[in-house]
Short mmCIF file of C-alpha atoms and ligand atoms in Angstrom, two decimals:
data_model
loop_
_atom_site.label_atom_id
_atom_site.label_comp_id
_atom_site.label_asym_id
_atom_site.label_seq_id
_atom_site.Cartn_x
_atom_site.Cartn_y
_atom_site.Cartn_z
CA MET E 17 82.94 122.01 90.43
CA ARG E 18 85.05 118.96 90.94
CA ILE E 19 88.63 120.15 90.87
CA GLY E 20 91.64 117.79 90.67
CA ILE E 21 95.12 118.83 92.02
CA LEU E 22 98.44 117.26 91.48
CA THR E 23 102.15 117.91 92.21
CA GLY E 24 104.76 116.93 89.76
CA GLY E 25 108.78 116.77 89.39
CA GLY E 26 111.18 117.25 92.45
CA ASP E 27 109.31 118.07 95.71
CA CYS E 28 110.07 121.32 97.54
CA PRO E 29 108.98 123.14 100.66
CA GLY E 30 105.71 124.93 100.39
CA LEU E 31 103.59 122.30 98.31
CA ASN E 32 101.37 121.48 100.93
CA ALA E 33 100.80 125.14 101.61
CA VAL E 34 99.52 125.54 98.09
CA ILE E 35 97.42 122.42 98.13
CA ARG E 36 95.89 123.74 101.46
CA ALA E 37 95.17 127.02 100.07
CA VAL E 38 93.53 125.72 96.93
CA ALA E 39 91.42 123.29 98.86
CA ARG E 40 90.18 125.76 101.54
CA SER E 41 89.32 128.32 99.05
CA SER E 42 87.47 125.80 96.77
CA PHE E 43 85.60 124.33 99.63
CA SER E 44 84.41 127.69 100.90
CA HIS E 45 82.81 128.25 97.36
CA GLY E 46 81.21 124.79 97.66
CA HIS E 47 83.50 122.70 95.19
CA GLU E 48 84.88 119.28 95.67
CA MET E 49 88.55 118.46 95.66
CA VAL E 50 89.96 115.20 93.99
CA ALA E 51 93.71 114.30 94.90
CA VAL E 52 95.62 113.07 91.71
CA ARG E 53 98.43 111.00 93.19
CA GLU E 54 102.16 111.18 92.15
CA GLY E 55 101.91 113.89 89.68
CA TRP E 56 100.88 113.11 85.83
CA ARG E 57 101.26 109.38 86.88
CA GLY E 58 97.88 109.67 88.65
CA LEU E 59 95.91 110.61 85.54
CA VAL E 60 98.00 108.01 83.34
CA GLU E 61 97.27 105.35 85.86
CA GLY E 62 93.82 106.47 87.32
CA LYS E 63 95.25 106.95 90.87
CA THR E 64 92.81 109.38 92.21
CA THR E 65 91.17 109.72 95.71
CA PRO E 66 88.77 112.51 97.09
CA LEU E 67 90.27 115.18 99.18
CA SER E 68 88.60 116.23 102.18
CA PRO E 69 88.98 119.04 104.53
CA ARG E 70 90.36 116.72 107.13
CA ASP E 71 93.00 115.63 104.81
CA ILE E 72 94.42 119.28 104.42
CA SER E 73 94.45 120.06 108.11
CA GLY E 74 97.75 120.73 109.79
CA ILE E 75 99.76 120.50 106.60
CA LEU E 76 100.81 124.16 106.16
CA PRO E 77 104.33 123.81 107.66
CA ARG E 78 104.92 120.46 106.34
CA GLY E 79 107.66 119.75 103.80
CA GLY E 80 107.28 117.49 100.84
CA THR E 81 103.78 116.99 99.34
CA ILE E 82 100.72 114.86 100.81
CA LEU E 83 99.82 114.03 96.98
CA GLY E 84 102.87 112.34 96.23
CA THR E 85 105.00 113.21 93.04
CA SER E 86 106.84 111.72 90.15
CA ARG E 87 108.76 112.89 87.09
CA THR E 88 106.02 111.09 84.78
CA ASN E 89 105.71 112.53 81.32
CA PRO E 90 102.56 111.46 79.58
CA TYR E 91 103.89 112.55 76.12
CA GLY E 92 107.08 110.48 76.42
CA MET E 93 104.80 107.23 76.61
CA ALA E 94 102.46 105.51 74.00
CA GLY E 95 98.98 106.23 74.65
CA GLY E 96 99.77 108.75 77.74
CA VAL E 97 97.81 111.66 76.76
CA ASP E 98 94.64 109.54 76.04
CA ARG E 99 94.96 107.87 79.41
CA VAL E 100 95.15 111.27 81.28
CA LEU E 101 92.04 112.43 79.34
CA ALA E 102 90.11 109.40 80.15
CA THR E 103 90.86 109.43 83.71
CA PHE E 104 89.98 112.92 83.81
CA ALA E 105 86.68 112.25 82.37
CA GLU E 106 85.91 109.08 84.33
CA THR E 107 86.54 110.90 87.61
CA GLY E 108 84.28 113.58 86.57
CA LEU E 109 86.85 116.40 87.03
CA ASP E 110 85.85 119.94 85.63
CA ALA E 111 89.34 121.38 86.10
CA LEU E 112 92.89 120.64 87.15
CA VAL E 113 95.39 122.62 88.90
CA ALA E 114 98.98 121.37 88.28
CA ILE E 115 101.78 122.44 90.66
CA GLY E 116 105.09 121.80 89.17
CA GLY E 117 108.19 123.28 87.26
CA GLU E 118 109.21 123.38 83.83
CA ASP E 119 108.41 119.76 82.99
CA THR E 120 105.02 119.36 84.76
CA LEU E 121 103.86 123.02 83.57
CA GLY E 122 105.20 121.99 80.08
CA VAL E 123 102.80 119.04 79.97
CA ALA E 124 99.92 121.17 81.06
CA ALA E 125 100.87 123.95 78.50
CA LYS E 126 100.65 121.25 75.63
CA LEU E 127 97.50 119.57 76.96
CA TYR E 128 96.08 123.10 77.16
CA ALA E 129 97.08 124.05 73.61
CA ASP E 130 96.73 120.74 71.99
CA ARG E 131 93.38 119.54 73.64
CA ASP E 132 91.94 122.63 75.18
CA PHE E 133 92.45 120.93 78.61
CA PRO E 134 91.28 122.94 81.56
CA VAL E 135 94.15 123.51 83.66
CA VAL E 136 95.81 126.00 85.74
CA GLY E 137 99.25 126.01 86.80
CA VAL E 138 101.43 126.76 90.03
CA PRO E 139 105.15 127.59 89.79
CA LYS E 140 107.22 125.41 91.93
CA THR E 141 111.02 124.63 92.13
CA ILE E 142 113.80 125.17 94.47
CA ASP E 143 115.74 126.30 91.30
CA ASN E 144 113.68 129.20 90.80
CA ASP E 145 114.33 129.06 86.87
CA LEU E 146 110.89 129.51 85.52
CA SER E 147 109.92 132.69 83.52
CA GLY E 148 106.88 134.59 84.02
CA THR E 149 107.41 134.79 87.58
CA ASP E 150 109.79 136.81 89.76
CA TYR E 151 110.17 133.63 92.11
CA THR E 152 109.01 130.19 92.60
CA PHE E 153 108.07 129.07 96.11
CA GLY E 154 110.57 126.56 97.75
CA PHE E 155 113.59 128.60 96.46
CA ASP E 156 113.44 130.97 99.53
CA THR E 157 113.83 127.91 101.86
CA ALA E 158 116.46 126.17 99.90
CA VAL E 159 118.61 129.43 99.99
CA SER E 160 118.16 129.55 103.80
CA ILE E 161 119.39 126.02 104.03
CA ALA E 162 122.52 126.62 101.90
CA THR E 163 123.01 129.87 103.67
CA GLU E 164 123.03 128.26 107.23
CA ALA E 165 125.50 125.42 105.59
CA ILE E 166 127.88 128.23 104.44
CA ASP E 167 127.70 129.85 108.01
CA ARG E 168 128.61 126.44 109.53
CA LEU E 169 131.36 125.82 106.93
CA HIS E 170 132.83 129.17 107.78
CA THR E 171 133.38 128.29 111.42
CA THR E 172 135.36 124.94 110.65
CA ALA E 173 137.26 126.51 107.63
CA GLU E 174 138.81 129.06 109.59
CA SER E 175 139.73 126.50 112.55
CA HIS E 176 141.63 124.51 110.24
CA ASN E 177 142.70 126.94 107.55
CA ARG E 178 141.08 125.17 104.89
CA VAL E 179 139.01 125.86 101.59
CA MET E 180 135.53 124.57 101.90
CA VAL E 181 133.50 123.78 98.59
CA LEU E 182 129.87 123.63 98.95
CA GLU E 183 127.94 121.95 96.03
CA VAL E 184 124.29 122.92 95.69
CA MET E 185 121.66 122.20 93.29
CA GLY E 186 119.88 124.48 90.73
CA ARG E 187 120.15 122.35 87.43
CA HIS E 188 121.31 124.80 84.64
CA THR E 189 121.12 127.97 86.59
CA GLY E 190 122.73 129.28 89.69
CA TRP E 191 120.04 130.98 91.58
CA ILE E 192 120.76 129.04 94.72
CA ALA E 193 124.34 129.31 94.53
CA VAL E 194 124.52 133.11 93.98
CA MET E 195 121.65 134.11 96.46
CA SER E 196 123.41 131.92 99.21
CA GLY E 197 126.81 132.87 98.47
CA ILE E 198 125.88 136.44 98.74
CA ALA E 199 124.14 135.88 102.08
CA GLY E 200 126.73 133.64 103.39
CA GLY E 201 129.74 135.90 102.30
CA ALA E 202 131.19 133.10 100.09
CA ASP E 203 134.69 133.98 98.71
CA VAL E 204 134.09 132.29 95.13
CA VAL E 205 130.80 131.65 93.44
CA LEU E 206 130.78 129.51 90.41
CA VAL E 207 127.68 129.14 88.20
CA PRO E 208 126.49 128.04 84.89
CA GLU E 209 125.48 131.69 83.81
CA GLU E 210 128.98 132.87 84.18
CA PRO E 211 131.43 129.94 83.88
CA GLU E 212 134.81 131.44 85.23
CA THR E 213 137.60 129.32 84.58
CA VAL E 214 139.13 127.16 87.26
CA GLU E 215 142.51 128.90 86.91
CA SER E 216 140.84 132.29 87.45
CA ALA E 217 139.05 131.03 90.56
CA CYS E 218 142.34 129.71 91.86
CA GLU E 219 144.04 133.13 91.20
CA ARG E 220 141.42 134.65 93.30
CA LEU E 221 141.80 132.23 96.27
CA VAL E 222 145.71 132.67 96.09
CA ARG E 223 145.30 136.53 96.24
CA ARG E 224 143.08 136.36 99.19
CA HIS E 225 145.14 134.09 101.10
CA GLN E 226 148.38 136.34 100.06
CA GLN E 227 146.37 139.46 101.79
CA GLY E 228 146.22 137.52 105.22
CA LYS E 229 143.04 135.14 104.80
CA ASP E 230 144.17 131.42 105.64
CA PHE E 231 140.49 130.00 104.77
CA SER E 232 138.00 130.28 101.80
CA ILE E 233 134.43 129.39 101.15
CA VAL E 234 133.77 128.38 97.42
CA VAL E 235 130.02 127.68 96.39
CA VAL E 236 129.49 125.81 93.17
CA SER E 237 126.21 125.22 91.43
CA GLU E 238 125.68 121.70 90.32
CA GLY E 239 125.23 122.84 86.72
CA TYR E 240 128.61 124.89 86.55
CA GLU E 241 130.60 123.29 83.68
CA LEU E 242 134.27 122.83 84.99
CA SER E 243 136.01 125.41 82.65
CA PHE E 244 139.76 125.62 81.86
CA ALA E 245 141.64 128.52 80.37
CA SER E 246 142.61 125.98 77.62
CA GLY E 247 138.71 126.27 76.50
CA GLU E 248 137.94 122.78 77.72
CA ARG E 249 134.67 122.48 79.68
CA ARG E 250 133.20 119.52 81.62
CA LEU E 251 129.86 119.03 82.79
CA VAL E 252 130.09 116.69 85.79
CA GLY E 253 127.56 113.95 86.38
CA GLY E 254 125.53 114.73 83.27
CA GLU E 255 125.42 111.17 82.07
CA ALA E 256 122.80 110.72 79.33
CA ALA E 257 122.01 107.14 80.58
CA ALA E 258 120.82 108.65 84.03
CA SER E 259 118.23 111.17 82.30
CA ASP E 260 114.67 111.22 83.26
CA GLN E 261 111.36 110.91 81.17
CA PHE E 262 111.74 114.54 80.16
CA GLY E 263 115.35 114.09 79.07
CA HIS E 264 116.98 115.83 81.93
CA VAL E 265 120.55 114.30 82.78
CA ARG E 266 121.24 113.88 86.52
CA LEU E 267 123.74 116.50 87.69
CA GLY E 268 126.10 116.36 90.67
CA GLY E 269 129.71 115.85 91.49
CA VAL E 270 131.30 118.96 90.13
CA GLY E 271 132.29 119.84 93.86
CA HIS E 272 134.72 116.99 94.30
CA ALA E 273 135.96 117.56 90.85
CA LEU E 274 136.61 121.26 91.51
CA ALA E 275 137.94 120.45 95.03
CA GLN E 276 140.65 118.27 93.44
CA GLU E 277 141.67 121.13 90.89
CA ILE E 278 141.79 123.56 93.62
CA GLU E 279 144.12 121.60 96.13
CA ALA E 280 146.30 120.51 92.87
CA ARG E 281 146.66 123.85 91.75
CA THR E 282 146.96 126.01 95.13
CA GLY E 283 148.27 123.50 97.55
CA TYR E 284 145.61 124.36 99.93
CA GLU E 285 143.88 121.70 101.76
CA THR E 286 140.37 121.51 100.49
CA ARG E 287 137.16 119.74 101.66
CA VAL E 288 133.74 119.37 100.03
CA THR E 289 129.95 119.16 101.23
CA VAL E 290 127.41 118.26 98.79
CA LEU E 291 124.27 119.55 100.24
CA GLY E 292 121.95 117.65 97.96
CA HIS E 293 118.30 116.93 99.08
CA VAL E 294 118.68 118.40 102.43
CA GLN E 295 118.07 121.59 100.49
CA ARG E 296 114.73 120.27 99.38
CA GLY E 297 113.37 118.69 102.54
CA GLY E 298 111.75 120.10 105.81
CA THR E 299 109.57 122.84 106.53
CA PRO E 300 109.24 126.02 104.35
CA THR E 301 110.29 129.49 105.50
CA ALA E 302 107.64 131.98 106.28
CA HIS E 303 108.52 133.61 102.86
CA ASP E 304 107.66 130.58 101.17
CA ARG E 305 104.38 129.62 103.03
CA VAL E 306 103.24 133.06 102.32
CA LEU E 307 104.20 133.09 98.56
CA ALA E 308 102.75 129.45 98.23
CA THR E 309 99.32 130.55 99.76
CA ARG E 310 99.06 133.58 97.59
CA PHE E 311 99.60 131.29 94.70
CA GLY E 312 97.09 128.88 95.83
CA LEU E 313 94.50 131.51 96.28
CA LYS E 314 95.16 132.67 92.72
CA ALA E 315 94.76 129.23 91.17
CA ALA E 316 91.52 128.74 92.78
CA GLU E 317 90.08 131.80 91.69
CA LEU E 318 91.46 131.24 88.15
CA VAL E 319 89.61 127.80 88.18
CA ARG E 320 86.43 129.32 89.38
CA GLU E 321 86.60 131.95 86.66
CA ARG E 322 87.34 129.07 84.25
CA THR E 323 90.36 131.02 83.10
CA PHE E 324 92.26 128.03 81.89
CA GLY E 325 96.02 127.75 80.45
CA ARG E 326 97.10 130.24 82.87
CA MET E 327 99.99 130.13 85.59
CA ALA E 328 99.80 131.92 89.01
CA ALA E 329 102.94 134.19 89.03
CA LEU E 330 104.54 136.87 91.33
CA GLN E 331 105.33 140.13 89.64
CA GLY E 332 106.91 142.72 92.02
CA ASP E 333 104.77 142.34 94.99
CA SER E 334 101.56 141.49 92.70
CA ILE E 335 100.23 138.06 92.30
CA VAL E 336 99.19 137.94 88.51
CA ASP E 337 98.57 135.10 85.89
CA VAL E 338 100.37 134.63 82.95
CA ALA E 339 100.20 132.16 79.96
CA LEU E 340 101.32 128.69 80.83
CA GLU E 341 103.28 128.85 77.67
CA GLU E 342 105.10 131.86 78.74
CA ALA E 343 106.40 130.33 81.82
CA THR E 344 107.74 127.39 80.14
CA ARG E 345 109.30 128.90 76.90
CA GLN E 346 112.78 129.57 78.42
CA LEU E 347 114.87 129.19 81.44
CA LYS E 348 115.06 132.20 83.80
CA ARG E 349 118.83 132.81 84.29
CA VAL E 350 120.43 134.81 86.93
CA PRO E 351 120.49 138.25 85.85
CA GLN E 352 123.96 140.10 85.56
CA ALA E 353 123.23 142.61 88.18
CA ILE E 354 123.04 139.83 90.83
CA LEU E 355 125.97 138.16 89.46
CA ASP E 356 127.77 141.32 89.92
CA ALA E 357 126.76 141.59 93.41
CA ALA E 358 128.39 138.08 94.17
CA ARG E 359 131.67 139.21 92.91
CA ALA E 360 131.45 142.62 94.20
CA LEU E 361 132.78 141.83 97.94
CA ALA E 362 134.43 138.63 97.12
O1 F6P Z 24 114.79 120.60 89.93
C1 F6P Z 24 115.00 120.47 91.37
C2 F6P Z 24 116.05 119.61 91.65
O2 F6P Z 24 116.41 119.54 92.87
C3 F6P Z 24 117.28 120.10 90.82
O3 F6P Z 24 117.89 121.21 91.24
C4 F6P Z 24 118.32 118.99 90.80
O4 F6P Z 24 119.22 118.58 89.90
C5 F6P Z 24 117.22 117.88 90.64
O5 F6P Z 24 116.13 118.38 91.05
C6 F6P Z 24 117.43 116.47 91.50
O6 F6P Z 24 116.53 115.60 91.10
P1 F6P Z 24 116.22 114.28 91.75
O7 F6P Z 24 115.19 114.48 92.99
O8 F6P Z 24 115.49 113.56 90.72
O9 F6P Z 24 117.35 113.57 92.26
#
């Protein structure tokens, strides 16, 4: 078989580990690999090159993606889908492995449903918001980086008696905020799933300081809507003008808005750190390397069996496959039990 492989959407640590696993496994079964450059754009614009064993050597610990990525949506452009199909046929491909999140896999699911396109998916995102899989790779690395940031903020916060606000990514779910908040012992964690009001968060900070603590750590997820007792809610940074081809608004900035509110309401000196793309860069954790490798091996197996329209997934300790459609049907939000754990010791 000649197997194409692409990575789409925001990059994350572990993409290269998946590419390596898919390619190595496929080479060992006598198949050829083709690199599709920059996500779906590679098939829309005909950007493909052969992928050799040499190309994948030494990439396991490397962050980013050797294939490049983009947020191109073939369904969002005139003739996009036909160009995808044309490039696929002209390159002589028999199958495609699409590594991506909600958007990239959403296109894969649609192509499979509408055009019987021979595609297999691998779930990637630091946000961990894909259904059908317990975890996506890249998430553990992002949580580790955010946790280290909280640890570092603790020492400077206590030296200066300050409130430190850490803004993390996660889009419309609070997985990174909640998990790093628990791991780092944050005092307040604000997420989209449970939009606590600013007043209530400030009351908790004041209570903590009255009990003798003179510093606090607040973790806020970029998709948390600034919520007030009056019922007002504000999504910061969600300007439609900055939306991508999939219609997603660009988030960011809630940390600064929140810090102003905290300082004004409590009088405590407050500082902000926006972790930004640091949490998506660099080498994957051992956990993500293992998960990415297992996903890649499963994807290669599904291709060999010609079991298309499926996605490799983690359920418990097992790697299984689920329908692409199931994986992209709805966002996986943080369950109440984990939200409660973040609150229990704060
Ligand atoms: O989906 C991954 C993610 O990092 C989100 O957490 C974040 O909102 C978005 O991508 C940032 O996108 P960009 O890299 O285009 O700024």
